[in-house]
Amino acid sequence: MVEVTLLGTNFARTEKQVSRRIDGEEWLGMQCFVALRGQTVLELAAGESAPGIAMTTDDPLRWTCSSKVVTASLFARLADAGLIDLHAPIPGYAERVTAARLLNHSVGLGERAEEPFLAPYERVAERARNEPHHPGFPVGQQRRYSSFANFAVLATLAERATGRAFTELVNREVFARCGALDSGFTGEPAPTWIGDSGSVRPALGELIPAESLGAVFPGVGCSGPARELAAVVRGMSPHAEDRPRSAPEFVTATAPFVPCQRSGDTAEWGLGFVVGWSRFGRCASPDSFGHAGCRSSLVMHDPRHDLSIAVIGNTISESLVRSERVKPFIPAIYDDLGL
């Protein structure tokens, strides 16, 4: 295990969670990053990035659905620049579809808009234009989580508004602003694995279709070290020096959050961020915000303490029983810090 700790803090509870995931063979490898008041207090890598290769804190990991915070942060910048009206209807799509409603999942795109999963986003956005909306999720009234389609539409909207490629926009307006220079939406995905109990196999070709190699996935496809995922989210905090002026609208609760009903989670949506999520733990302030992804990533920022946390594993469980691999880290970190 590679670990860097500052301030003399003993992260015994956090290390116990690491051991449970790695020694228990739930994850092949993982990273954990914690910053308090903008200063790193823990940066940890454990396990393997691939069988036989030790994980380091610099290795890129796939952020899965936590990637949505990047696209959301981009739209805060575009709104500040007057290039996007978050609440204006988007031409060519169903009435009342807006960027804000795409970001908070209140559009209700039909099932086929999400398929084929991980197709090039331009193709998905065009399909979403022509697909009927789900009758049980009226636009602006009900929320239906979109893994990919909503963010494919957002990427094409950003490109039309600016005349620039989506990847160029996020590199310039999000990653460069927060110093996340080793992260990005690339066509070469970070090594990701599927499995449980020590038996893992590559996600590429199974979870990630081989024909999608080289495509960009705005809702799920960002890769980078855990510290840079944390930096992106802190960039929307009131403690960030270069915070977008429109950030409060993105990280303030505006609508109920309805995840998998079996999870029992409670939370609300901002725009592209989950706010006050019970998954953030008992000690997090109610205005904490962030995201999670595919049973393998979680990022949050607690403005009350100026605390940033990112935990990423490189193995996606096939079992819902093991889907809570990330959740116990947050209360352990709060306990270790005495917060």
Short mmCIF file of C-alpha atoms in Angstrom, two decimals, residues 28-250:
data_model
loop_
_atom_site.label_atom_id
_atom_site.label_comp_id
_atom_site.label_asym_id
_atom_site.label_seq_id
_atom_site.Cartn_x
_atom_site.Cartn_y
_atom_site.Cartn_z
CA LEU A 28 -8.36 -5.53 -7.30
CA GLY A 29 -7.05 -2.03 -6.54
CA MET A 30 -8.18 1.37 -5.27
CA GLN A 31 -7.27 4.95 -4.41
CA CYS A 32 -8.46 7.19 -1.59
CA PHE A 33 -7.86 10.93 -1.37
CA VAL A 34 -8.78 13.34 1.43
CA ALA A 35 -8.16 17.09 1.60
CA LEU A 36 -9.07 19.38 4.50
CA ARG A 37 -9.22 23.15 3.95
CA GLY A 38 -7.54 22.66 0.59
CA GLN A 39 -4.59 20.68 1.98
CA THR A 40 -3.98 16.98 1.36
CA VAL A 41 -4.26 14.94 4.54
CA LEU A 42 -4.43 11.47 2.99
CA GLU A 43 -3.52 10.08 -0.41
CA LEU A 44 -3.55 6.33 -0.61
CA ALA A 45 -3.21 3.61 -3.23
CA ALA A 46 -3.67 -0.09 -2.51
CA GLY A 47 -3.86 -3.36 -4.40
CA GLU A 48 -3.16 -3.65 -8.11
CA SER A 49 -4.00 -1.59 -11.17
CA ALA A 50 -3.87 -4.83 -13.17
CA PRO A 51 -2.99 -8.37 -12.05
CA GLY A 52 0.62 -8.29 -10.91
CA ILE A 53 1.03 -4.50 -11.22
CA ALA A 54 0.93 -2.42 -8.02
CA MET A 55 -1.51 0.49 -7.87
CA THR A 56 0.00 3.97 -7.43
CA THR A 57 -1.63 7.28 -6.52
CA ASP A 58 -0.90 8.54 -10.06
CA ASP A 59 -2.68 5.74 -11.93
CA PRO A 60 -5.82 6.80 -13.79
CA LEU A 61 -9.02 5.10 -12.63
CA ARG A 62 -12.39 5.19 -14.33
CA TRP A 63 -14.78 7.52 -12.49
CA THR A 64 -17.91 5.84 -13.99
CA CYS A 65 -21.03 7.91 -13.16
CA SER A 66 -19.03 10.27 -10.95
CA SER A 67 -17.90 11.65 -14.33
CA LYS A 68 -21.17 13.59 -14.40
CA VAL A 69 -19.71 16.21 -12.07
CA VAL A 70 -17.28 17.18 -14.84
CA THR A 71 -20.01 17.87 -17.40
CA ALA A 72 -22.04 19.70 -14.73
CA SER A 73 -19.03 21.87 -13.86
CA LEU A 74 -18.56 22.69 -17.53
CA PHE A 75 -22.15 23.89 -17.78
CA ALA A 76 -21.65 26.17 -14.80
CA ARG A 77 -18.79 27.81 -16.72
CA LEU A 78 -20.83 28.07 -19.92
CA ALA A 79 -23.71 29.63 -18.00
CA ASP A 80 -21.33 32.18 -16.46
CA ALA A 81 -20.09 33.10 -19.92
CA GLY A 82 -23.63 33.58 -21.21
CA LEU A 83 -23.18 30.79 -23.74
CA ILE A 84 -25.88 28.55 -22.26
CA ASP A 85 -29.27 29.42 -20.80
CA LEU A 86 -29.83 26.57 -18.37
CA HIS A 87 -33.60 27.03 -18.38
CA ALA A 88 -34.26 27.68 -22.08
CA PRO A 89 -35.92 24.90 -24.15
CA ILE A 90 -33.42 23.08 -26.34
CA PRO A 91 -34.35 23.33 -30.04
CA GLY A 92 -35.11 20.00 -31.68
CA TYR A 93 -36.04 18.18 -28.50
CA ALA A 94 -39.34 17.65 -26.73
CA GLU A 95 -41.06 20.70 -25.32
CA ARG A 96 -39.69 21.88 -21.96
CA VAL A 97 -36.42 19.91 -22.23
CA THR A 98 -33.73 22.22 -20.85
CA ALA A 99 -30.10 21.85 -19.80
CA ALA A 100 -31.13 22.15 -16.14
CA ARG A 101 -33.67 19.34 -16.49
CA LEU A 102 -31.15 17.14 -18.26
CA LEU A 103 -28.72 17.75 -15.40
CA ASN A 104 -31.23 16.89 -12.67
CA HIS A 105 -32.69 13.91 -14.56
CA SER A 106 -36.21 15.34 -14.92
CA VAL A 107 -36.52 14.73 -18.67
CA GLY A 108 -37.59 11.07 -18.72
CA LEU A 109 -35.99 9.96 -21.98
CA GLY A 110 -37.32 6.63 -23.22
CA GLU A 111 -35.57 3.32 -22.70
CA ARG A 112 -34.15 3.15 -26.23
CA ALA A 113 -32.40 6.50 -25.83
CA GLU A 114 -29.96 4.79 -23.46
CA GLU A 115 -29.18 1.99 -25.92
CA PRO A 116 -26.84 0.80 -27.16
CA PHE A 117 -25.05 1.63 -23.94
CA LEU A 118 -21.74 3.45 -24.46
CA ALA A 119 -22.38 4.21 -28.11
CA PRO A 120 -20.75 7.43 -29.40
CA TYR A 121 -22.51 10.35 -27.73
CA GLU A 122 -23.41 12.06 -31.02
CA ARG A 123 -25.42 8.99 -32.02
CA VAL A 124 -27.13 8.79 -28.61
CA ALA A 125 -28.05 12.50 -28.71
CA GLU A 126 -29.65 12.05 -32.12
CA ARG A 127 -31.58 9.01 -30.92
CA ALA A 128 -32.79 10.98 -27.89
CA ARG A 129 -34.08 13.67 -30.24
CA ASN A 130 -36.38 11.17 -31.95
CA GLU A 131 -37.34 8.87 -29.10
CA PRO A 132 -40.69 9.30 -27.30
CA HIS A 133 -40.35 10.21 -23.65
CA HIS A 134 -41.20 7.70 -20.95
CA PRO A 135 -44.93 8.13 -20.17
CA GLY A 136 -44.40 7.59 -16.45
CA PHE A 137 -41.87 10.43 -16.16
CA PRO A 138 -43.37 13.72 -17.41
CA VAL A 139 -40.78 16.36 -18.28
CA GLY A 140 -40.04 18.56 -15.30
CA GLN A 141 -42.23 16.56 -12.91
CA GLN A 142 -40.70 13.11 -12.34
CA ARG A 143 -37.07 12.05 -12.18
CA ARG A 144 -35.65 9.10 -14.06
CA TYR A 145 -31.92 8.64 -13.69
CA SER A 146 -30.06 8.74 -16.99
CA SER A 147 -26.70 7.00 -17.02
CA PHE A 148 -25.71 8.31 -20.41
CA ALA A 149 -28.35 9.81 -22.73
CA ASN A 150 -28.95 13.09 -20.88
CA PHE A 151 -25.24 13.82 -20.83
CA ALA A 152 -24.82 12.91 -24.49
CA VAL A 153 -27.39 15.60 -25.29
CA LEU A 154 -25.58 18.05 -23.01
CA ALA A 155 -22.26 17.41 -24.76
CA THR A 156 -23.72 18.17 -28.18
CA LEU A 157 -25.47 21.26 -26.77
CA ALA A 158 -22.15 22.55 -25.42
CA GLU A 159 -20.50 21.98 -28.80
CA ARG A 160 -23.22 23.85 -30.69
CA ALA A 161 -23.09 26.77 -28.24
CA THR A 162 -19.32 27.18 -28.45
CA GLY A 163 -18.19 25.70 -31.75
CA ARG A 164 -15.60 23.63 -29.85
CA ALA A 165 -15.28 19.92 -29.17
CA PHE A 166 -16.62 18.64 -25.86
CA THR A 167 -13.24 17.25 -24.80
CA GLU A 168 -11.53 20.57 -25.56
CA LEU A 169 -14.12 22.40 -23.47
CA VAL A 170 -13.78 20.24 -20.38
CA ASN A 171 -10.00 20.25 -20.60
CA ARG A 172 -9.91 24.05 -20.74
CA GLU A 173 -12.87 25.05 -18.57
CA VAL A 174 -12.80 22.33 -15.90
CA PHE A 175 -9.57 20.35 -15.66
CA ALA A 176 -7.13 23.20 -16.32
CA ARG A 177 -8.90 25.48 -13.84
CA CYS A 178 -8.59 23.01 -10.96
CA GLY A 179 -5.18 21.59 -11.84
CA ALA A 180 -6.53 18.20 -12.90
CA LEU A 181 -4.04 17.79 -15.73
CA ASP A 182 -3.90 13.97 -15.70
CA SER A 183 -7.63 13.41 -16.17
CA GLY A 184 -9.92 13.47 -19.14
CA PHE A 185 -12.55 11.89 -21.36
CA THR A 186 -10.37 9.72 -23.53
CA GLY A 187 -11.00 6.90 -25.92
CA GLU A 188 -8.49 4.75 -24.03
CA PRO A 189 -10.33 3.77 -20.85
CA ALA A 190 -8.44 3.22 -17.62
CA PRO A 191 -8.13 -0.50 -16.82
CA THR A 192 -11.42 -1.58 -15.24
CA TRP A 193 -12.38 -5.00 -13.99
CA ILE A 194 -15.54 -6.97 -13.23
CA GLY A 195 -15.87 -9.59 -10.55
CA ASP A 196 -16.11 -10.63 -6.92
CA SER A 197 -14.07 -12.59 -4.43
CA GLY A 198 -10.76 -12.37 -6.23
CA SER A 199 -12.00 -13.53 -9.63
CA VAL A 200 -11.80 -10.58 -12.01
CA ARG A 201 -11.91 -10.15 -15.76
CA PRO A 202 -11.50 -7.09 -18.01
CA ALA A 203 -14.57 -4.88 -18.41
CA LEU A 204 -13.52 -3.98 -21.95
CA GLY A 205 -15.44 -6.22 -24.33
CA GLU A 206 -18.11 -7.01 -21.74
CA LEU A 207 -19.31 -4.03 -19.70
CA ILE A 208 -17.50 -1.71 -22.13
CA PRO A 209 -18.13 -2.85 -25.73
CA ALA A 210 -14.93 -3.30 -27.68
CA GLU A 211 -16.46 -1.38 -30.59
CA SER A 212 -16.79 1.64 -28.30
CA LEU A 213 -13.04 1.90 -27.82
CA GLY A 214 -12.07 5.39 -28.94
CA ALA A 215 -15.49 6.91 -28.21
CA VAL A 216 -16.10 9.61 -25.60
CA PHE A 217 -18.81 9.08 -22.96
CA PRO A 218 -19.79 12.41 -21.30
CA GLY A 219 -21.80 10.84 -18.47
CA VAL A 220 -19.57 7.94 -17.48
CA GLY A 221 -16.25 7.97 -19.31
CA CYS A 222 -13.81 10.18 -17.43
CA SER A 223 -10.59 8.71 -16.03
CA GLY A 224 -7.96 10.11 -13.70
CA PRO A 225 -6.44 9.85 -10.21
CA ALA A 226 -8.71 10.18 -7.18
CA ARG A 227 -7.13 13.50 -6.13
CA GLU A 228 -8.23 15.08 -9.41
CA LEU A 229 -11.82 13.90 -9.07
CA ALA A 230 -11.85 15.53 -5.64
CA ALA A 231 -10.38 18.72 -7.11
CA VAL A 232 -13.14 18.96 -9.73
CA VAL A 233 -15.85 18.78 -7.06
CA ARG A 234 -14.10 21.23 -4.72
CA GLY A 235 -14.02 23.63 -7.65
CA MET A 236 -17.77 24.11 -7.11
CA SER A 237 -17.33 24.84 -3.39
CA PRO A 238 -17.60 28.29 -1.79
CA HIS A 239 -13.99 27.72 -0.66
CA ALA A 240 -12.68 27.52 -4.25
CA GLU A 241 -10.92 30.64 -5.48
CA ASP A 242 -12.15 30.22 -9.06
CA ARG A 243 -15.66 29.05 -8.29
CA PRO A 244 -18.22 29.62 -11.07
CA ARG A 245 -20.72 32.34 -10.20
CA SER A 246 -23.57 29.97 -11.05
CA ALA A 247 -22.20 27.16 -8.84
CA PRO A 248 -24.76 27.62 -6.02
CA GLU A 249 -27.58 26.58 -8.34
CA PHE A 250 -25.69 23.38 -9.19
#
